[in-house]
CSV table of C-alpha atoms and ligand atoms in Angstrom, one decimal:
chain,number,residue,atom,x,y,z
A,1,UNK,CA,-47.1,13.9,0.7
A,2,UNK,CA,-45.3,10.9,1.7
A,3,UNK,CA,-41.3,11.2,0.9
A,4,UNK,CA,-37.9,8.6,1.8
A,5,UNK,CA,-35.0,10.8,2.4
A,6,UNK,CA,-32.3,7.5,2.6
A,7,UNK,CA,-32.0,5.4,-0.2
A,8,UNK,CA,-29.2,3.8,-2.1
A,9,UNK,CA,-29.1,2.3,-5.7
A,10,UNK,CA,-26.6,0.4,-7.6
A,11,UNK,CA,-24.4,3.4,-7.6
A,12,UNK,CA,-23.6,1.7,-4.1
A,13,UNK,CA,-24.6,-1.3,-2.4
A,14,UNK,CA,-28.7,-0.9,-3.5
A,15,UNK,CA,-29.7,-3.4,-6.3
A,16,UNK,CA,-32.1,-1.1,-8.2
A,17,UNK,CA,-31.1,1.5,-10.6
A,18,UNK,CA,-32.2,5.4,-10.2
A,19,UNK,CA,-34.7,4.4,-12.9
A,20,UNK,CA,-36.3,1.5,-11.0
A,21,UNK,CA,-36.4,3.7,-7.5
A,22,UNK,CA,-38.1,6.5,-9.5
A,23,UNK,CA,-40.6,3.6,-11.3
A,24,UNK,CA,-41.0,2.0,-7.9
A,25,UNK,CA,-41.3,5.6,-5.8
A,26,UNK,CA,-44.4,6.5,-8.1
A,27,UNK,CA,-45.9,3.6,-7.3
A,28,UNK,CA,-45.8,4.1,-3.9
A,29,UNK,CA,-46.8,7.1,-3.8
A,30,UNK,CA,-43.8,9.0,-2.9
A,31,UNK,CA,-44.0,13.3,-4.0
A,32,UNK,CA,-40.3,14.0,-2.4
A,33,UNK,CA,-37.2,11.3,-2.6
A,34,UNK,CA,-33.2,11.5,-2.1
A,35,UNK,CA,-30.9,9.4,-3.3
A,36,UNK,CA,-28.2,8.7,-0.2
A,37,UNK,CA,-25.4,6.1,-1.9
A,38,UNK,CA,-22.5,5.7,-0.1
A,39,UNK,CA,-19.6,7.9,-0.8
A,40,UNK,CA,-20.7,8.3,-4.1
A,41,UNK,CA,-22.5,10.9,-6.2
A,42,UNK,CA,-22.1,9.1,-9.5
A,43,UNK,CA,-26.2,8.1,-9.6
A,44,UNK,CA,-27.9,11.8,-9.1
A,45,UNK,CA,-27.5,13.2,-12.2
A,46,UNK,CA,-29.7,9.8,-13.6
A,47,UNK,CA,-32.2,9.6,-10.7
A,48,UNK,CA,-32.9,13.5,-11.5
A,49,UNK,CA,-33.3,13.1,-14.7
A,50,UNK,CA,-36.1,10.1,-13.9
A,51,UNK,CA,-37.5,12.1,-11.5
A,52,UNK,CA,-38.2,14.9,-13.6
A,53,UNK,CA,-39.7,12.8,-16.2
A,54,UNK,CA,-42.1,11.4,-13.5
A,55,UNK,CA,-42.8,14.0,-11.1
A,56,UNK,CA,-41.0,13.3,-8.0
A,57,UNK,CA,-39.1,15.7,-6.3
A,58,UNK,CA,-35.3,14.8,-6.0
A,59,UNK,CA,-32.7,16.3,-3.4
A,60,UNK,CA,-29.1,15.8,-4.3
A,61,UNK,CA,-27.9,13.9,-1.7
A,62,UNK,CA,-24.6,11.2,0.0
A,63,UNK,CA,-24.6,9.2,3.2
A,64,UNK,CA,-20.4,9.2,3.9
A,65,UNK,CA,-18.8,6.4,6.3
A,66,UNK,CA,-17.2,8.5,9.2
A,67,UNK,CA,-16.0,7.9,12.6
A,68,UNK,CA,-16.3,9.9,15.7
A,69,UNK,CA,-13.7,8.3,18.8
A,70,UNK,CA,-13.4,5.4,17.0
A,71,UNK,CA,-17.2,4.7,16.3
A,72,UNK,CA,-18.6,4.1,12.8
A,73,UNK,CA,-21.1,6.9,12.0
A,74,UNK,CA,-22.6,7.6,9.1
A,75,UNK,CA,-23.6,11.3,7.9
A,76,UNK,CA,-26.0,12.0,5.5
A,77,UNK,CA,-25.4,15.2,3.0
A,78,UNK,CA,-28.9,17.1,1.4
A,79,UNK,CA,-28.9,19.6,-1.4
A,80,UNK,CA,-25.0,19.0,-2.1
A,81,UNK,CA,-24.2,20.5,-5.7
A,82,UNK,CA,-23.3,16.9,-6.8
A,83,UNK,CA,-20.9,18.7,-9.8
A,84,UNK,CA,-18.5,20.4,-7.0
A,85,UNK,CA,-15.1,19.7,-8.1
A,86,UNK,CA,-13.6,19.7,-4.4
A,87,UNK,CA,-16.2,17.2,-3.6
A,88,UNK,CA,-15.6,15.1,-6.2
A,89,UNK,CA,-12.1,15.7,-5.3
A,90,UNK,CA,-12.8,14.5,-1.5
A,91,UNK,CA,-14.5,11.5,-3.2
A,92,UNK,CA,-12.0,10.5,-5.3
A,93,UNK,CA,-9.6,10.0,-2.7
A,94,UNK,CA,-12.1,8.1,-0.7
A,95,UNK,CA,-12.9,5.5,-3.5
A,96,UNK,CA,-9.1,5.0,-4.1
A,97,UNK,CA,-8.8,4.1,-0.1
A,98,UNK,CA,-12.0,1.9,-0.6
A,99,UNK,CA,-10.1,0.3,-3.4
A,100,UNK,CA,-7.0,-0.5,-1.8
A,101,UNK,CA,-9.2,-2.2,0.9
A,102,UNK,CA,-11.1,-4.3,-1.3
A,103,UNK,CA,-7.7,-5.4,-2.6
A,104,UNK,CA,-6.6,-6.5,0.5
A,105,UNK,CA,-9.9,-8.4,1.4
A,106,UNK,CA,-9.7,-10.2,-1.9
A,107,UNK,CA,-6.2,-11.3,-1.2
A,108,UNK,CA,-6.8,-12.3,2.4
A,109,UNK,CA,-9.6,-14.7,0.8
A,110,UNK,CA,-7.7,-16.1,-1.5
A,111,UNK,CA,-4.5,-17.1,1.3
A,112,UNK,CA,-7.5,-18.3,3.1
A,113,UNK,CA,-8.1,-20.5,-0.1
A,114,UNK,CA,-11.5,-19.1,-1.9
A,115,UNK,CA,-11.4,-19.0,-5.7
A,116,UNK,CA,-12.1,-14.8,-6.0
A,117,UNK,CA,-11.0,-12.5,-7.6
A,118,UNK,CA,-11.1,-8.5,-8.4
A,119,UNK,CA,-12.3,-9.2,-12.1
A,120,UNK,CA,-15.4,-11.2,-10.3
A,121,UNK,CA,-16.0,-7.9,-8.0
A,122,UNK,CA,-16.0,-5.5,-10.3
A,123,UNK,CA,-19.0,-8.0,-11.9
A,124,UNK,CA,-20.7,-7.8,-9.4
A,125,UNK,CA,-20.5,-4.0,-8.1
A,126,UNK,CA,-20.3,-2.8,-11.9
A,127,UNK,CA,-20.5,1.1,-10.9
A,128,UNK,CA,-20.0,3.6,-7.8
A,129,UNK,CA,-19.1,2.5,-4.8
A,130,UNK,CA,-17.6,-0.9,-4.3
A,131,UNK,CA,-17.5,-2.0,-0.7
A,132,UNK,CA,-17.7,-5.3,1.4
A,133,UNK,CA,-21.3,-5.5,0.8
A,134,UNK,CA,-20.3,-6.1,-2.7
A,135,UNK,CA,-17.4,-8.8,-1.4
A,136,UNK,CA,-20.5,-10.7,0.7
A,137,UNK,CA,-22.7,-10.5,-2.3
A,138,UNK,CA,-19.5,-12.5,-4.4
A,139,UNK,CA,-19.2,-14.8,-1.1
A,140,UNK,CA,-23.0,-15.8,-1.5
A,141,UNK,CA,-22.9,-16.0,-5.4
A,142,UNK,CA,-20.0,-18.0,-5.3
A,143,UNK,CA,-21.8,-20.7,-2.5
A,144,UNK,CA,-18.7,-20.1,-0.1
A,145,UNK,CA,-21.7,-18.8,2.7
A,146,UNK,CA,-25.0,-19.3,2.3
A,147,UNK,CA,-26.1,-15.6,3.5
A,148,UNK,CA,-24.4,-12.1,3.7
A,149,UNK,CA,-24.9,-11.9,7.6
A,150,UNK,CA,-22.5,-15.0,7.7
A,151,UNK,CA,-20.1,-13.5,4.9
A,152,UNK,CA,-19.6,-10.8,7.3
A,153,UNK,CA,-19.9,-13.2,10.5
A,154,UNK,CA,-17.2,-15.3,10.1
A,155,UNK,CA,-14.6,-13.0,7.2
A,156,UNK,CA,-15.7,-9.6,6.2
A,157,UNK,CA,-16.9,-8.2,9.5
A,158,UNK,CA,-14.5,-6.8,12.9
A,159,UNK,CA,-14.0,-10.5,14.0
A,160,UNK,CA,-13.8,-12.2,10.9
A,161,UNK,CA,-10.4,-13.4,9.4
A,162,UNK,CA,-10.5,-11.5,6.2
A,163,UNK,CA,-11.2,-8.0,8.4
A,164,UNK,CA,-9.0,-5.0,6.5
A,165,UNK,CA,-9.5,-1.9,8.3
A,166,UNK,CA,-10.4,1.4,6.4
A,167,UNK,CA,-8.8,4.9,6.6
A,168,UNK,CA,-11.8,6.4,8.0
A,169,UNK,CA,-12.7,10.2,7.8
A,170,UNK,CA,-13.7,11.9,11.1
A,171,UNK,CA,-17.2,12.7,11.3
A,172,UNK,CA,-16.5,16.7,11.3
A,173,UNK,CA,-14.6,16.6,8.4
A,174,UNK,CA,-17.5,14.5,6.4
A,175,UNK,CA,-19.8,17.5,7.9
A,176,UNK,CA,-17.5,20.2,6.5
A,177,UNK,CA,-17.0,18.3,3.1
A,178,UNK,CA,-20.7,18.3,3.1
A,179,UNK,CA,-20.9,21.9,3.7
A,180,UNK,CA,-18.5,22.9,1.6
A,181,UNK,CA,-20.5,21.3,-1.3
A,182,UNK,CA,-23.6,23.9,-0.3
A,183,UNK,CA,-25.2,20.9,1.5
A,184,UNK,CA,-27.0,20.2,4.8
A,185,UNK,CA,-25.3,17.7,7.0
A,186,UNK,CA,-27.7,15.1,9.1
A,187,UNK,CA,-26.4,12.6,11.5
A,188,UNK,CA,-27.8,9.0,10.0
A,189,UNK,CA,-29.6,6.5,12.1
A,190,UNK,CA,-28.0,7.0,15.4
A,191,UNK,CA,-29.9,3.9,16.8
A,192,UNK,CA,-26.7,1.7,14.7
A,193,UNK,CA,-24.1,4.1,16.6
A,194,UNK,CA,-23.1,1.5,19.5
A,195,UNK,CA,-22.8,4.3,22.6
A,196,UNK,CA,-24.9,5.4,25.7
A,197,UNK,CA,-27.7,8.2,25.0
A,198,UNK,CA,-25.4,10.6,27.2
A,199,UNK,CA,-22.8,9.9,24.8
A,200,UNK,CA,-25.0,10.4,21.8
A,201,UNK,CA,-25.8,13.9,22.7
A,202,UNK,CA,-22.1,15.1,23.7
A,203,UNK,CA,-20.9,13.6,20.2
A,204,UNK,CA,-24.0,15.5,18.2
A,205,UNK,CA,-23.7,18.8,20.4
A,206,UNK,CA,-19.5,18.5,19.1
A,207,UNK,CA,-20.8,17.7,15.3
A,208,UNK,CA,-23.0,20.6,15.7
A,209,UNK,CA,-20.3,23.6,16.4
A,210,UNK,CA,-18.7,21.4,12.9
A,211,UNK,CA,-21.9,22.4,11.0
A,212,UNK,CA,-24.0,19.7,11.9
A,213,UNK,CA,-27.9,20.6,11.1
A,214,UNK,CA,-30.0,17.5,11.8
A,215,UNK,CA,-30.3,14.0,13.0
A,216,UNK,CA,-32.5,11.0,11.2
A,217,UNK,CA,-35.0,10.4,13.6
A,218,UNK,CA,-37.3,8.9,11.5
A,219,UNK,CA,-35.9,5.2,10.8
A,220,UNK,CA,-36.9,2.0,10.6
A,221,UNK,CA,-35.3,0.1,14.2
A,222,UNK,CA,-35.9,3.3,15.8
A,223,UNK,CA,-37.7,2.0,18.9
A,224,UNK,CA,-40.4,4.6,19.9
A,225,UNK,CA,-39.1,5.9,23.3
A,226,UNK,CA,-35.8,6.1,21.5
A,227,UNK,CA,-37.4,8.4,18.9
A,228,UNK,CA,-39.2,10.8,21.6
A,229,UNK,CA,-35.9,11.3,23.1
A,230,UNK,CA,-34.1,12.4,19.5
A,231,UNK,CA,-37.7,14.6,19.3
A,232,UNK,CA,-36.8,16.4,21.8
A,233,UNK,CA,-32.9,16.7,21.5
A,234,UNK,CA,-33.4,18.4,18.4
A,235,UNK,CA,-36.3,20.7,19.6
A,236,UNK,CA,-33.8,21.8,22.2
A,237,UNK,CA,-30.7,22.7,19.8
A,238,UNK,CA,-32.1,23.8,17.0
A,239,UNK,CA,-31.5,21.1,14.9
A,240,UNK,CA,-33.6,19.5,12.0
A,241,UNK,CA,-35.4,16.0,12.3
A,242,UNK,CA,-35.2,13.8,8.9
A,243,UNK,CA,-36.5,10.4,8.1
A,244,UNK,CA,-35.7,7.5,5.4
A,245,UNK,CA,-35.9,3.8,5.0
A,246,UNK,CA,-32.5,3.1,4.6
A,247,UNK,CA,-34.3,1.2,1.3
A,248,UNK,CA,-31.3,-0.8,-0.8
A,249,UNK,CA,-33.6,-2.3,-2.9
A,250,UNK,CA,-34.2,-6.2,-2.1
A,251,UNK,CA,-30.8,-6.5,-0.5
A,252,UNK,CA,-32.6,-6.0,3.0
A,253,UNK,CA,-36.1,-7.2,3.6
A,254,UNK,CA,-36.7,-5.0,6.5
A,255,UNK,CA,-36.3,-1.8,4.1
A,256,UNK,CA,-38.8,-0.9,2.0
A,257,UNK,CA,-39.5,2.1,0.2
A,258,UNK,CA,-41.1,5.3,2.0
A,259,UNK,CA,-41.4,3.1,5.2
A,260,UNK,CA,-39.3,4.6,8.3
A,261,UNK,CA,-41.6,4.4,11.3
A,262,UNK,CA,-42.8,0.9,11.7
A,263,UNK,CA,-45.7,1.6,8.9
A,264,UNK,CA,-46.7,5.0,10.4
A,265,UNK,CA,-47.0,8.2,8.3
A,266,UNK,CA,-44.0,10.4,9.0
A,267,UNK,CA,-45.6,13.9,8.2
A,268,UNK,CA,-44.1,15.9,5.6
A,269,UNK,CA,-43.4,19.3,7.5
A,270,UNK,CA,-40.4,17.0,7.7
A,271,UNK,CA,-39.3,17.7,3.5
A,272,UNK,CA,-40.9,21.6,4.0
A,273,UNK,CA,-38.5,22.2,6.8
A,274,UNK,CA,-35.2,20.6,4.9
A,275,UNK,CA,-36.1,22.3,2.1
A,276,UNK,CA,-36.7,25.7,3.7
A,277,UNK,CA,-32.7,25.1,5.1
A,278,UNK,CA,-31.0,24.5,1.7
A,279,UNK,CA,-29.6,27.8,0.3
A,280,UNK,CA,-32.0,29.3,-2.6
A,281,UNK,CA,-29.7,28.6,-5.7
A,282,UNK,CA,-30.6,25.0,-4.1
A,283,UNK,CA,-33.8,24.3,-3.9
A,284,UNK,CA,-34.4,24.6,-7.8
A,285,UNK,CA,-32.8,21.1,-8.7
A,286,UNK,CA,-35.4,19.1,-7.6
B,301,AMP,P1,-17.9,-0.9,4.0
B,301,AMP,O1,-18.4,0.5,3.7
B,301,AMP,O2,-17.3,-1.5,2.8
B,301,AMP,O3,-17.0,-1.0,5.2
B,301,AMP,O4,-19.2,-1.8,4.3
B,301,AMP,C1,-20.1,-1.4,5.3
B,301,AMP,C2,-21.5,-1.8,4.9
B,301,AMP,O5,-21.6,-3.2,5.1
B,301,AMP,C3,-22.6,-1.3,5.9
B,301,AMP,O6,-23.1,0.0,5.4
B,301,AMP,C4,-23.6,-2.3,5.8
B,301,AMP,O7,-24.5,-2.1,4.7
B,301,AMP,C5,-22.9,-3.6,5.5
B,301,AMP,N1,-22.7,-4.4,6.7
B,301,AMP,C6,-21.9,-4.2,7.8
B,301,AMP,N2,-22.0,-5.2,8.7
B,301,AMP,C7,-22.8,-6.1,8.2
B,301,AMP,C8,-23.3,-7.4,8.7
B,301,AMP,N3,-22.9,-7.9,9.8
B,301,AMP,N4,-24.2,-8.0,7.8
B,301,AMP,C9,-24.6,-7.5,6.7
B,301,AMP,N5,-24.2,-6.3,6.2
B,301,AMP,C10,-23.3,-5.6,6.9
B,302,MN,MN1,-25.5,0.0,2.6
B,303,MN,MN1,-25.8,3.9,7.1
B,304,MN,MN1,-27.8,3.9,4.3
């Protein structure tokens, strides 16, 4: 049965609630889903309940913003007990460094002149996760840019003049905190990670001895030959192979729900395998 393992609701930068994934996953067709907001765990208890009430299967999960030498990577948690109170701990602590950062973004607007504020954010990104996403999105609204790319273009992104750096977690310690939560830990669309393929697999066979279990092969921009190669990395290391749309509602056109290989059925040995990895006190909560 079809499934989407990576998808994000307004609990971070998605626009449609738990609810409206759950309406829209039945309507698609979807048997098995996961809800993968960023740094946050605040929507699972909702989408669960939804999914329950409509007969789609729900894994527990997170996608956290790490680095590994200085590149962003992003890791994807499965089957994390989302009531852990060292995780929510961990999380905590990330939101407040989030925070501070948005602070410092809004300020750097307003020297450069913009009429924002943090009251206007916090409109705009009403729960979860608040990140620059949610800053673009006010940009837009506001008709300072006209899209998000150029929010990001010319203030939000590296090069732009609003650019705040974020304390960021190294990739093993995101694993661990993963872990530690009873989850599985799954490197996220590696095609985004800016480094040679040699490169890739030295950084994943280093994630691995940190408790890394899988990579997302399955993904949208994954180019084909790209894909065969992951295929095979993971056949040779014992690690799993996950897919998702990355879907965040109709923030990006290019994600829709349940699609992660250019229209092609992903099959769903795929959801039987991940499942078969999550420990047994698990694998009830969907
Ligand atoms: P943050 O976690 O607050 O640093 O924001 C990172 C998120 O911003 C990423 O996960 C993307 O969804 C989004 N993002 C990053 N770069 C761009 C870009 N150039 N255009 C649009 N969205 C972007
Ligand atoms: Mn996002
Ligand atoms: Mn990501
Ligand atoms: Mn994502």
């Amino acid at each position: 049965m079809p499934f989407d393992l990576h998808i994000h609701s307004t609990y971070s930068d998605g626009t449609m609630t738990p609810a409206e994934i759950i309406l829209l996953a039945r309507k698609t067709g979807l048997q098995t889903i996961a809800l993968t907001d960023h740094d946050t765990t605040e929507g699972i208890a909702e989408i669960m309940v939804q999914g329950k009430k409509h007969n789609i299967d729900v894994l527990a999960g997170i996608e956290l913003s790490a680095s590994f030498d200085s590149h962003p990577v992003h890791i994807l948690g499965y089957g994390i007990d989302h009531t852990d109170p060292l995780l929510f701990e961990n999380l905590k602590e990330i939101q407040k460094a989030r925070n501070d950062r948005n602070d410092k973004i809004i300020a750097r607007l307003q020297a450069l002149g913009f009429d924002i504020s943090l009251a206007e954010l916090d409109m705009i990104s009403k729960s979860g996760q608040t990140g620059r996403p949610h800053i673009a999105r006010l940009l837009v609204k506001k008709g300072f840019v006209s899209s998000t790319e150029k929010a990001f273009d010319r203030y939000l992104g590296k090069k732009g003049s609003a650019y705040t750096p974020r304390k960021s977690l190294p990739a093993d310690q995101a694993i661990k905190m993963i872990n530690m939560a009873k989850g599985i830990a799954v490197l996220a669309h590696p095609v985004i990670i800016n480094m040679t393929f040699q490169s890739l697999v030295q950084m994943v066979l280093k994630l691995q001895i940190a408790g890394l279990a899988g990579i997302e092969i399955y993904y949208p921009s994954h180019p084909p030959p790209f894909r065969f190669k992951l295929v095979k990395l993971c056949a040779e290391h014992g690690l799993l192979a996950t897919g998702g749309s990355d879907f965040h509602g109709l923030l990006h056109p290019w994600s829709r729900l349940g699609c992660m290989d250019r229209g092609q059925s992903v099959s769903d040995e795929i959801v039987e395998k991940l499942k078969a990895h999550l420990p047994a006190a698990r694998k009830t909560e969907g």
